[in-house]
C-alpha cells in the first residue's frame, strides 16, 4: 500500500504507467509535519519477531524537529509520508514484509518501478529501473539489490550478495545519523533489539529503516547538484579531521 504511488515512465510496448513516486529528489517546499496516525507501540521486552528493548516513552520524548536537517520536511499536502516514523516502526517490528522493505529502499534510492508487457503472453511484469538512482550507488548496483534477504536463506552462496548490499547501504549513512533510528523511535516505545534472539533479518530491517531515516532527513527532495556541493564540504571537513580513511560514514561510502 505504501508504494501505490510508485510510477513507471511511458515506454514503447509497455503498459501505461501510473504517476511518479513521491520519493523524487526534486526540490520540495518546506512544511510542518502532519500529525501522524496512531502507530503500534513496542511494549514490554518481547515481540513475536524476537527480543526487543521496549517500554513506554518518557514524557519529554516528543517528535524530533525535522526542520533541523538538510532535507525539507514532508509536505502533508502530499498525503501520508511513506517513510514516516510509524512506517519505520512497522519495519523493525516485522509488520511489513521483506519485499515491501526492499521496495521502500529501492524507491528512495531512485529506482523506478515499471510494468513491462510480455508481447507473447500479454502479461505484465514488474521491473525496477535505475532511472533516478544516486550516482555512486547506480554505478555499483545498476539493478535493484535485495538488502533484506527475502528468501531467509543464509548460506554464503545465496546470502553473500544480500549481505554486501545491506552493508554498503549501512556504510553510506553519515556518522551523525548512525543512531538516528533508536533516538527517533524511542517516543514510540522502541529502544532497539537485544542480542538475545537477534537474527540477520532483524538486523537488516533496523539497518534499512535507519538508512530510510537518514535519506528522509538529508537526501530526499534535495537536488543532486546541491547534494554534490554538500558532499564536497563534508569531504574537506573529513580531511581536516583526518577521517578520510574511516571505514564507514564518510563521503567515500556515500550514495551520492
PDB file of C-alpha atoms in Angstrom:
ATOM      1  CA  UNK A   1       0.000   0.000   0.000  1.00  0.00           C
ATOM      2  CA  UNK A   2       2.826   2.415   0.808  1.00  0.00           C
ATOM      3  CA  UNK A   3       4.187   2.044  -2.724  1.00  0.00           C
ATOM      4  CA  UNK A   4       0.892   2.538  -4.521  1.00  0.00           C
ATOM      5  CA  UNK A   5       2.128   5.880  -5.818  1.00  0.00           C
ATOM      6  CA  UNK A   6       5.233   4.407  -7.452  1.00  0.00           C
ATOM      7  CA  UNK A   7       5.254   5.185 -11.103  1.00  0.00           C
ATOM      8  CA  UNK A   8       6.715   3.902 -14.342  1.00  0.00           C
ATOM      9  CA  UNK A   9       7.529   6.120 -17.291  1.00  0.00           C
ATOM     10  CA  UNK A  10       5.702   5.607 -20.568  1.00  0.00           C
ATOM     11  CA  UNK A  11       7.768   3.354 -22.818  1.00  0.00           C
ATOM     12  CA  UNK A  12       7.018   1.590 -26.104  1.00  0.00           C
ATOM     13  CA  UNK A  13       5.274  -1.774 -25.750  1.00  0.00           C
ATOM     14  CA  UNK A  14       4.718  -1.249 -22.045  1.00  0.00           C
ATOM     15  CA  UNK A  15       1.604  -0.905 -20.018  1.00  0.00           C
ATOM     16  CA  UNK A  16       0.702   2.730 -19.356  1.00  0.00           C
ATOM     17  CA  UNK A  17       2.404   3.948 -16.155  1.00  0.00           C
ATOM     18  CA  UNK A  18       0.975   5.486 -13.025  1.00  0.00           C
ATOM     19  CA  UNK A  19       2.119   8.863 -11.596  1.00  0.00           C
ATOM     20  CA  UNK A  20       5.721   9.285 -10.447  1.00  0.00           C
ATOM     21  CA  UNK A  21       6.578   8.307  -6.846  1.00  0.00           C
ATOM     22  CA  UNK A  22       6.882  10.859  -4.093  1.00  0.00           C
ATOM     23  CA  UNK A  23      10.468   9.794  -3.433  1.00  0.00           C
ATOM     24  CA  UNK A  24      11.814  12.033  -6.228  1.00  0.00           C
ATOM     25  CA  UNK A  25      14.777  14.261  -5.410  1.00  0.00           C
ATOM     26  CA  UNK A  26      13.272  17.406  -6.944  1.00  0.00           C
ATOM     27  CA  UNK A  27      13.089  20.395  -4.636  1.00  0.00           C
ATOM     28  CA  UNK A  28      10.164  20.304  -2.237  1.00  0.00           C
ATOM     29  CA  UNK A  29       8.647  23.185  -0.249  1.00  0.00           C
ATOM     30  CA  UNK A  30       9.286  23.172   3.454  1.00  0.00           C
ATOM     31  CA  UNK A  31       6.256  22.411   5.583  1.00  0.00           C
ATOM     32  CA  UNK A  32       5.462  21.297   9.087  1.00  0.00           C
ATOM     33  CA  UNK A  33       4.861  17.597   9.512  1.00  0.00           C
ATOM     34  CA  UNK A  34       1.273  16.488   9.629  1.00  0.00           C
ATOM     35  CA  UNK A  35       0.048  14.729  12.762  1.00  0.00           C
ATOM     36  CA  UNK A  36       0.642  11.008  12.296  1.00  0.00           C
ATOM     37  CA  UNK A  37      -1.950   8.324  12.679  1.00  0.00           C
ATOM     38  CA  UNK A  38      -1.799   6.232  15.787  1.00  0.00           C
ATOM     39  CA  UNK A  39       1.046   3.757  15.389  1.00  0.00           C
ATOM     40  CA  UNK A  40       1.791   0.431  17.021  1.00  0.00           C
ATOM     41  CA  UNK A  41       3.992   0.833  20.072  1.00  0.00           C
ATOM     42  CA  UNK A  42       6.759  -1.510  21.086  1.00  0.00           C
ATOM     43  CA  UNK A  43       5.557  -2.581  24.525  1.00  0.00           C
ATOM     44  CA  UNK A  44       7.343  -4.772  27.019  1.00  0.00           C
ATOM     45  CA  UNK A  45      10.593  -6.625  26.403  1.00  0.00           C
ATOM     46  CA  UNK A  46       9.482  -9.203  23.875  1.00  0.00           C
ATOM     47  CA  UNK A  47       7.871  -9.152  20.491  1.00  0.00           C
ATOM     48  CA  UNK A  48       6.914 -12.029  18.230  1.00  0.00           C
ATOM     49  CA  UNK A  49       9.793 -11.173  15.878  1.00  0.00           C
ATOM     50  CA  UNK A  50      12.447 -11.509  18.561  1.00  0.00           C
ATOM     51  CA  UNK A  51      13.705  -9.840  21.692  1.00  0.00           C
ATOM     52  CA  UNK A  52      13.014  -6.116  21.616  1.00  0.00           C
ATOM     53  CA  UNK A  53      14.014  -3.478  24.101  1.00  0.00           C
ATOM     54  CA  UNK A  54      10.706  -1.689  24.516  1.00  0.00           C
ATOM     55  CA  UNK A  55       8.736   0.277  27.033  1.00  0.00           C
ATOM     56  CA  UNK A  56       6.781   3.463  27.492  1.00  0.00           C
ATOM     57  CA  UNK A  57       8.350   6.631  26.134  1.00  0.00           C
ATOM     58  CA  UNK A  58       9.300   9.353  28.575  1.00  0.00           C
ATOM     59  CA  UNK A  59       7.074  12.429  28.951  1.00  0.00           C
ATOM     60  CA  UNK A  60       9.615  14.714  27.274  1.00  0.00           C
ATOM     61  CA  UNK A  61      10.299  12.431  24.313  1.00  0.00           C
ATOM     62  CA  UNK A  62       8.282  14.148  21.605  1.00  0.00           C
ATOM     63  CA  UNK A  63       8.911  14.063  17.847  1.00  0.00           C
ATOM     64  CA  UNK A  64      12.292  15.345  16.687  1.00  0.00           C
ATOM     65  CA  UNK A  65      12.214  18.661  14.818  1.00  0.00           C
ATOM     66  CA  UNK A  66      12.568  17.541  11.200  1.00  0.00           C
ATOM     67  CA  UNK A  67      13.203  21.096  10.001  1.00  0.00           C
ATOM     68  CA  UNK A  68      16.660  20.999  11.628  1.00  0.00           C
ATOM     69  CA  UNK A  69      18.024  18.621   8.977  1.00  0.00           C
ATOM     70  CA  UNK A  70      19.257  19.103   5.432  1.00  0.00           C
ATOM     71  CA  UNK A  71      16.116  17.963   3.620  1.00  0.00           C
ATOM     72  CA  UNK A  72      12.755  19.702   3.795  1.00  0.00           C
ATOM     73  CA  UNK A  73      10.152  18.002   6.000  1.00  0.00           C
ATOM     74  CA  UNK A  74       7.417  16.029   4.287  1.00  0.00           C
ATOM     75  CA  UNK A  75       4.619  18.210   2.926  1.00  0.00           C
ATOM     76  CA  UNK A  76       1.314  16.971   4.370  1.00  0.00           C
ATOM     77  CA  UNK A  77      -0.412  18.196   1.209  1.00  0.00           C
ATOM     78  CA  UNK A  78       1.176  15.168  -0.492  1.00  0.00           C
ATOM     79  CA  UNK A  79      -0.633  12.761   1.817  1.00  0.00           C
ATOM     80  CA  UNK A  80       0.965  10.447   4.342  1.00  0.00           C
ATOM     81  CA  UNK A  81       4.730  10.162   4.381  1.00  0.00           C
ATOM     82  CA  UNK A  82       5.609   6.682   3.024  1.00  0.00           C
ATOM     83  CA  UNK A  83       8.611   6.525   5.363  1.00  0.00           C
ATOM     84  CA  UNK A  84       7.167   8.179   8.466  1.00  0.00           C
ATOM     85  CA  UNK A  85       8.266   7.224  11.977  1.00  0.00           C
ATOM     86  CA  UNK A  86       5.249   4.928  12.165  1.00  0.00           C
ATOM     87  CA  UNK A  87       6.290   3.098   8.992  1.00  0.00           C
ATOM     88  CA  UNK A  88       9.853   2.728  10.295  1.00  0.00           C
ATOM     89  CA  UNK A  89       8.466   1.233  13.486  1.00  0.00           C
ATOM     90  CA  UNK A  90       6.470  -1.281  11.464  1.00  0.00           C
ATOM     91  CA  UNK A  91       9.671  -2.243   9.659  1.00  0.00           C
ATOM     92  CA  UNK A  92      11.574  -3.078  12.850  1.00  0.00           C
ATOM     93  CA  UNK A  93       8.556  -4.888  14.321  1.00  0.00           C
ATOM     94  CA  UNK A  94       8.261  -7.019  11.157  1.00  0.00           C
ATOM     95  CA  UNK A  95       4.780  -5.711  10.435  1.00  0.00           C
ATOM     96  CA  UNK A  96       5.829  -5.010   6.842  1.00  0.00           C
ATOM     97  CA  UNK A  97       7.018  -7.786   4.522  1.00  0.00           C
ATOM     98  CA  UNK A  98      10.657  -8.162   3.490  1.00  0.00           C
ATOM     99  CA  UNK A  99       9.765  -7.299  -0.100  1.00  0.00           C
ATOM    100  CA  UNK A 100       7.944  -4.123   0.954  1.00  0.00           C
ATOM    101  CA  UNK A 101      11.030  -3.021   2.892  1.00  0.00           C
ATOM    102  CA  UNK A 102      13.166  -3.666  -0.179  1.00  0.00           C
ATOM    103  CA  UNK A 103      10.810  -1.618  -2.321  1.00  0.00           C
ATOM    104  CA  UNK A 104      10.798   1.312   0.090  1.00  0.00           C
ATOM    105  CA  UNK A 105      14.610   1.330  -0.054  1.00  0.00           C
ATOM    106  CA  UNK A 106      14.656   0.977  -3.841  1.00  0.00           C
ATOM    107  CA  UNK A 107      12.233   3.849  -4.330  1.00  0.00           C
ATOM    108  CA  UNK A 108      14.285   6.061  -2.005  1.00  0.00           C
ATOM    109  CA  UNK A 109      17.498   5.188  -3.854  1.00  0.00           C
ATOM    110  CA  UNK A 110      15.835   6.293  -7.097  1.00  0.00           C
ATOM    111  CA  UNK A 111      14.826   3.055  -8.782  1.00  0.00           C
ATOM    112  CA  UNK A 112      11.508   3.392 -10.620  1.00  0.00           C
ATOM    113  CA  UNK A 113       9.005   0.569 -10.853  1.00  0.00           C
ATOM    114  CA  UNK A 114       7.695  -0.106 -14.337  1.00  0.00           C
ATOM    115  CA  UNK A 115       5.324  -2.702 -15.706  1.00  0.00           C
ATOM    116  CA  UNK A 116       6.727  -4.284 -18.844  1.00  0.00           C
ATOM    117  CA  UNK A 117       4.412  -6.082 -21.211  1.00  0.00           C
ATOM    118  CA  UNK A 118       5.342  -9.525 -22.490  1.00  0.00           C
ATOM    119  CA  UNK A 119       4.116  -9.397 -26.076  1.00  0.00           C
ATOM    120  CA  UNK A 120       3.780 -13.192 -26.287  1.00  0.00           C
ATOM    121  CA  UNK A 121       1.789 -13.792 -23.123  1.00  0.00           C
ATOM    122  CA  UNK A 122       0.298 -10.274 -22.879  1.00  0.00           C
ATOM    123  CA  UNK A 123       1.046 -10.290 -19.172  1.00  0.00           C
ATOM    124  CA  UNK A 124       2.742  -7.551 -17.185  1.00  0.00           C
ATOM    125  CA  UNK A 125       5.923  -7.964 -15.167  1.00  0.00           C
ATOM    126  CA  UNK A 126       7.259  -5.565 -12.532  1.00  0.00           C
ATOM    127  CA  UNK A 127      10.781  -4.289 -13.139  1.00  0.00           C
ATOM    128  CA  UNK A 128      12.779  -1.672 -11.227  1.00  0.00           C
ATOM    129  CA  UNK A 129      14.789   0.644 -13.476  1.00  0.00           C
ATOM    130  CA  UNK A 130      17.748   2.749 -12.189  1.00  0.00           C
ATOM    131  CA  UNK A 131      16.131   5.877 -13.657  1.00  0.00           C
ATOM    132  CA  UNK A 132      16.900   8.290 -10.821  1.00  0.00           C
ATOM    133  CA  UNK A 133      19.374   6.332  -8.712  1.00  0.00           C
ATOM    134  CA  UNK A 134      22.081   8.238  -6.834  1.00  0.00           C
ATOM    135  CA  UNK A 135      25.256   8.272  -8.974  1.00  0.00           C
ATOM    136  CA  UNK A 136      27.672   6.193  -6.884  1.00  0.00           C
ATOM    137  CA  UNK A 137      25.019   3.670  -5.945  1.00  0.00           C
ATOM    138  CA  UNK A 138      23.921   3.310  -9.570  1.00  0.00           C
ATOM    139  CA  UNK A 139      27.498   2.536 -10.593  1.00  0.00           C
ATOM    140  CA  UNK A 140      27.667  -0.318  -8.093  1.00  0.00           C
ATOM    141  CA  UNK A 141      24.064  -1.507  -8.412  1.00  0.00           C
ATOM    142  CA  UNK A 142      22.504  -0.935 -11.847  1.00  0.00           C
ATOM    143  CA  UNK A 143      19.863  -3.453 -10.748  1.00  0.00           C
ATOM    144  CA  UNK A 144      17.928  -3.037  -7.516  1.00  0.00           C
ATOM    145  CA  UNK A 145      19.548  -5.364  -4.944  1.00  0.00           C
ATOM    146  CA  UNK A 146      17.857  -7.344  -2.210  1.00  0.00           C
ATOM    147  CA  UNK A 147      19.050  -5.686   1.005  1.00  0.00           C
ATOM    148  CA  UNK A 148      16.962  -7.775   3.411  1.00  0.00           C
ATOM    149  CA  UNK A 149      17.178 -11.372   2.196  1.00  0.00           C
ATOM    150  CA  UNK A 150      13.648 -12.273   1.181  1.00  0.00           C
ATOM    151  CA  UNK A 151      14.486 -15.976   0.964  1.00  0.00           C
ATOM    152  CA  UNK A 152      15.631 -16.055   4.613  1.00  0.00           C
ATOM    153  CA  UNK A 153      18.361 -18.488   3.477  1.00  0.00           C
ATOM    154  CA  UNK A 154      21.732 -17.531   4.893  1.00  0.00           C
ATOM    155  CA  UNK A 155      24.112 -19.900   3.131  1.00  0.00           C
ATOM    156  CA  UNK A 156      27.012 -17.832   1.754  1.00  0.00           C
ATOM    157  CA  UNK A 157      26.320 -18.738  -1.861  1.00  0.00           C
ATOM    158  CA  UNK A 158      22.802 -17.294  -1.504  1.00  0.00           C
ATOM    159  CA  UNK A 159      23.216 -14.586   1.096  1.00  0.00           C
ATOM    160  CA  UNK A 160      26.578 -13.031   0.197  1.00  0.00           C
ATOM    161  CA  UNK A 161      25.156 -10.504  -2.319  1.00  0.00           C
ATOM    162  CA  UNK A 162      22.406  -9.504   0.128  1.00  0.00           C
ATOM    163  CA  UNK A 163      24.898  -9.059   2.945  1.00  0.00           C
ATOM    164  CA  UNK A 164      27.170  -6.937   0.744  1.00  0.00           C
ATOM    165  CA  UNK A 165      24.342  -4.674  -0.466  1.00  0.00           C
ATOM    166  CA  UNK A 166      22.981  -4.130   3.042  1.00  0.00           C
ATOM    167  CA  UNK A 167      26.492  -3.381   4.323  1.00  0.00           C
ATOM    168  CA  UNK A 168      27.030  -0.819   1.544  1.00  0.00           C
ATOM    169  CA  UNK A 169      23.734   0.845   2.416  1.00  0.00           C
ATOM    170  CA  UNK A 170      24.637   0.942   6.104  1.00  0.00           C
ATOM    171  CA  UNK A 171      28.125   2.359   5.488  1.00  0.00           C
ATOM    172  CA  UNK A 172      26.618   5.199   3.435  1.00  0.00           C
ATOM    173  CA  UNK A 173      24.827   6.669   6.463  1.00  0.00           C
ATOM    174  CA  UNK A 174      26.756   9.686   7.790  1.00  0.00           C
ATOM    175  CA  UNK A 175      28.290   9.225  11.238  1.00  0.00           C
ATOM    176  CA  UNK A 176      25.998  11.696  12.964  1.00  0.00           C
ATOM    177  CA  UNK A 177      22.963   9.694  11.804  1.00  0.00           C
ATOM    178  CA  UNK A 178      24.140   6.229  12.849  1.00  0.00           C
ATOM    179  CA  UNK A 179      21.989   6.215  15.998  1.00  0.00           C
ATOM    180  CA  UNK A 180      19.103   8.128  14.467  1.00  0.00           C
ATOM    181  CA  UNK A 181      16.600   5.282  14.458  1.00  0.00           C
ATOM    182  CA  UNK A 182      16.804   4.485  18.176  1.00  0.00           C
ATOM    183  CA  UNK A 183      16.574   8.144  19.121  1.00  0.00           C
ATOM    184  CA  UNK A 184      13.632   8.716  16.794  1.00  0.00           C
ATOM    185  CA  UNK A 185      11.556   5.653  17.664  1.00  0.00           C
ATOM    186  CA  UNK A 186      12.107   5.929  21.412  1.00  0.00           C
ATOM    187  CA  UNK A 187       8.998   8.089  21.686  1.00  0.00           C
ATOM    188  CA  UNK A 188       7.016   5.216  20.161  1.00  0.00           C
ATOM    189  CA  UNK A 189       8.443   2.798  22.720  1.00  0.00           C
ATOM    190  CA  UNK A 190      11.164   1.130  20.609  1.00  0.00           C
ATOM    191  CA  UNK A 191      14.690   1.276  22.012  1.00  0.00           C
ATOM    192  CA  UNK A 192      16.381  -1.270  19.802  1.00  0.00           C
ATOM    193  CA  UNK A 193      16.980  -5.017  19.852  1.00  0.00           C
ATOM    194  CA  UNK A 194      18.739  -7.102  22.454  1.00  0.00           C
ATOM    195  CA  UNK A 195      21.409  -9.549  21.385  1.00  0.00           C
ATOM    196  CA  UNK A 196      19.380 -12.458  22.726  1.00  0.00           C
ATOM    197  CA  UNK A 197      17.321 -13.773  19.830  1.00  0.00           C
ATOM    198  CA  UNK A 198      18.712 -11.308  17.281  1.00  0.00           C
ATOM    199  CA  UNK A 199      18.510 -12.599  13.686  1.00  0.00           C
ATOM    200  CA  UNK A 200      20.042 -11.389  10.397  1.00  0.00           C
ATOM    201  CA  UNK A 201      16.578 -10.365   9.240  1.00  0.00           C
ATOM    202  CA  UNK A 202      16.008  -8.193  12.303  1.00  0.00           C
ATOM    203  CA  UNK A 203      19.444  -6.593  11.962  1.00  0.00           C
ATOM    204  CA  UNK A 204      18.904  -5.766   8.302  1.00  0.00           C
ATOM    205  CA  UNK A 205      15.453  -4.371   8.927  1.00  0.00           C
ATOM    206  CA  UNK A 206      16.889  -1.980  11.506  1.00  0.00           C
ATOM    207  CA  UNK A 207      19.717  -1.023   9.138  1.00  0.00           C
ATOM    208  CA  UNK A 208      17.303  -0.415   6.256  1.00  0.00           C
ATOM    209  CA  UNK A 209      14.993   1.627   8.492  1.00  0.00           C
ATOM    210  CA  UNK A 210      17.919   3.719   9.743  1.00  0.00           C
ATOM    211  CA  UNK A 211      19.040   4.385   6.173  1.00  0.00           C
ATOM    212  CA  UNK A 212      15.500   5.420   5.200  1.00  0.00           C
ATOM    213  CA  UNK A 213      15.501   7.830   8.140  1.00  0.00           C
ATOM    214  CA  UNK A 214      18.851   9.263   7.032  1.00  0.00           C
ATOM    215  CA  UNK A 215      17.551   9.595   3.475  1.00  0.00           C
ATOM    216  CA  UNK A 216      14.402  11.312   4.734  1.00  0.00           C
ATOM    217  CA  UNK A 217      16.386  13.848   6.720  1.00  0.00           C
ATOM    218  CA  UNK A 218      19.347  14.595   4.491  1.00  0.00           C
ATOM    219  CA  UNK A 219      18.698  13.470   0.909  1.00  0.00           C
ATOM    220  CA  UNK A 220      15.009  13.466  -0.009  1.00  0.00           C
ATOM    221  CA  UNK A 221      13.923  16.402  -2.154  1.00  0.00           C
ATOM    222  CA  UNK A 222      17.423  17.882  -2.380  1.00  0.00           C
ATOM    223  CA  UNK A 223      18.651  18.479  -5.967  1.00  0.00           C
ATOM    224  CA  UNK A 224      21.596  16.289  -6.909  1.00  0.00           C
ATOM    225  CA  UNK A 225      23.889  19.258  -7.572  1.00  0.00           C
ATOM    226  CA  UNK A 226      23.245  20.572  -4.076  1.00  0.00           C
ATOM    227  CA  UNK A 227      23.960  17.119  -2.642  1.00  0.00           C
ATOM    228  CA  UNK A 228      27.263  17.069  -4.509  1.00  0.00           C
ATOM    229  CA  UNK A 229      28.142  20.507  -3.121  1.00  0.00           C
ATOM    230  CA  UNK A 230      27.398  19.341   0.420  1.00  0.00           C
ATOM    231  CA  UNK A 231      29.413  16.173  -0.177  1.00  0.00           C
ATOM    232  CA  UNK A 232      32.435  18.273  -1.146  1.00  0.00           C
ATOM    233  CA  UNK A 233      32.075  20.357   2.014  1.00  0.00           C
ATOM    234  CA  UNK A 234      31.936  17.194   4.102  1.00  0.00           C
ATOM    235  CA  UNK A 235      34.949  15.765   2.305  1.00  0.00           C
ATOM    236  CA  UNK A 236      37.004  18.842   3.184  1.00  0.00           C
ATOM    237  CA  UNK A 237      35.976  18.565   6.838  1.00  0.00           C
ATOM    238  CA  UNK A 238      36.936  14.893   6.826  1.00  0.00           C
ATOM    239  CA  UNK A 239      40.372  15.803   5.502  1.00  0.00           C
ATOM    240  CA  UNK A 240      40.797  18.448   8.200  1.00  0.00           C
ATOM    241  CA  UNK A 241      39.736  15.944  10.870  1.00  0.00           C
ATOM    242  CA  UNK A 242      41.894  13.209   9.285  1.00  0.00           C
ATOM    243  CA  UNK A 243      38.898  10.906   8.899  1.00  0.00           C
ATOM    244  CA  UNK A 244      39.193  10.130   5.213  1.00  0.00           C
ATOM    245  CA  UNK A 245      40.198   6.529   5.900  1.00  0.00           C
ATOM    246  CA  UNK A 246      37.281   5.759   8.221  1.00  0.00           C
ATOM    247  CA  UNK A 247      35.577   2.500   7.142  1.00  0.00           C
ATOM    248  CA  UNK A 248      32.031   3.875   7.371  1.00  0.00           C
ATOM    249  CA  UNK A 249      30.022   7.071   7.475  1.00  0.00           C
ATOM    250  CA  UNK A 250      32.254   9.239   5.259  1.00  0.00           C
ATOM    251  CA  UNK A 251      31.759  10.700   1.802  1.00  0.00           C
ATOM    252  CA  UNK A 252      33.693   7.774   0.326  1.00  0.00           C
ATOM    253  CA  UNK A 253      30.899   5.412   1.343  1.00  0.00           C
ATOM    254  CA  UNK A 254      28.016   7.777   0.473  1.00  0.00           C
ATOM    255  CA  UNK A 255      25.490   7.093  -2.268  1.00  0.00           C
ATOM    256  CA  UNK A 256      25.970  10.468  -3.986  1.00  0.00           C
TER     257      UNK A 256
END
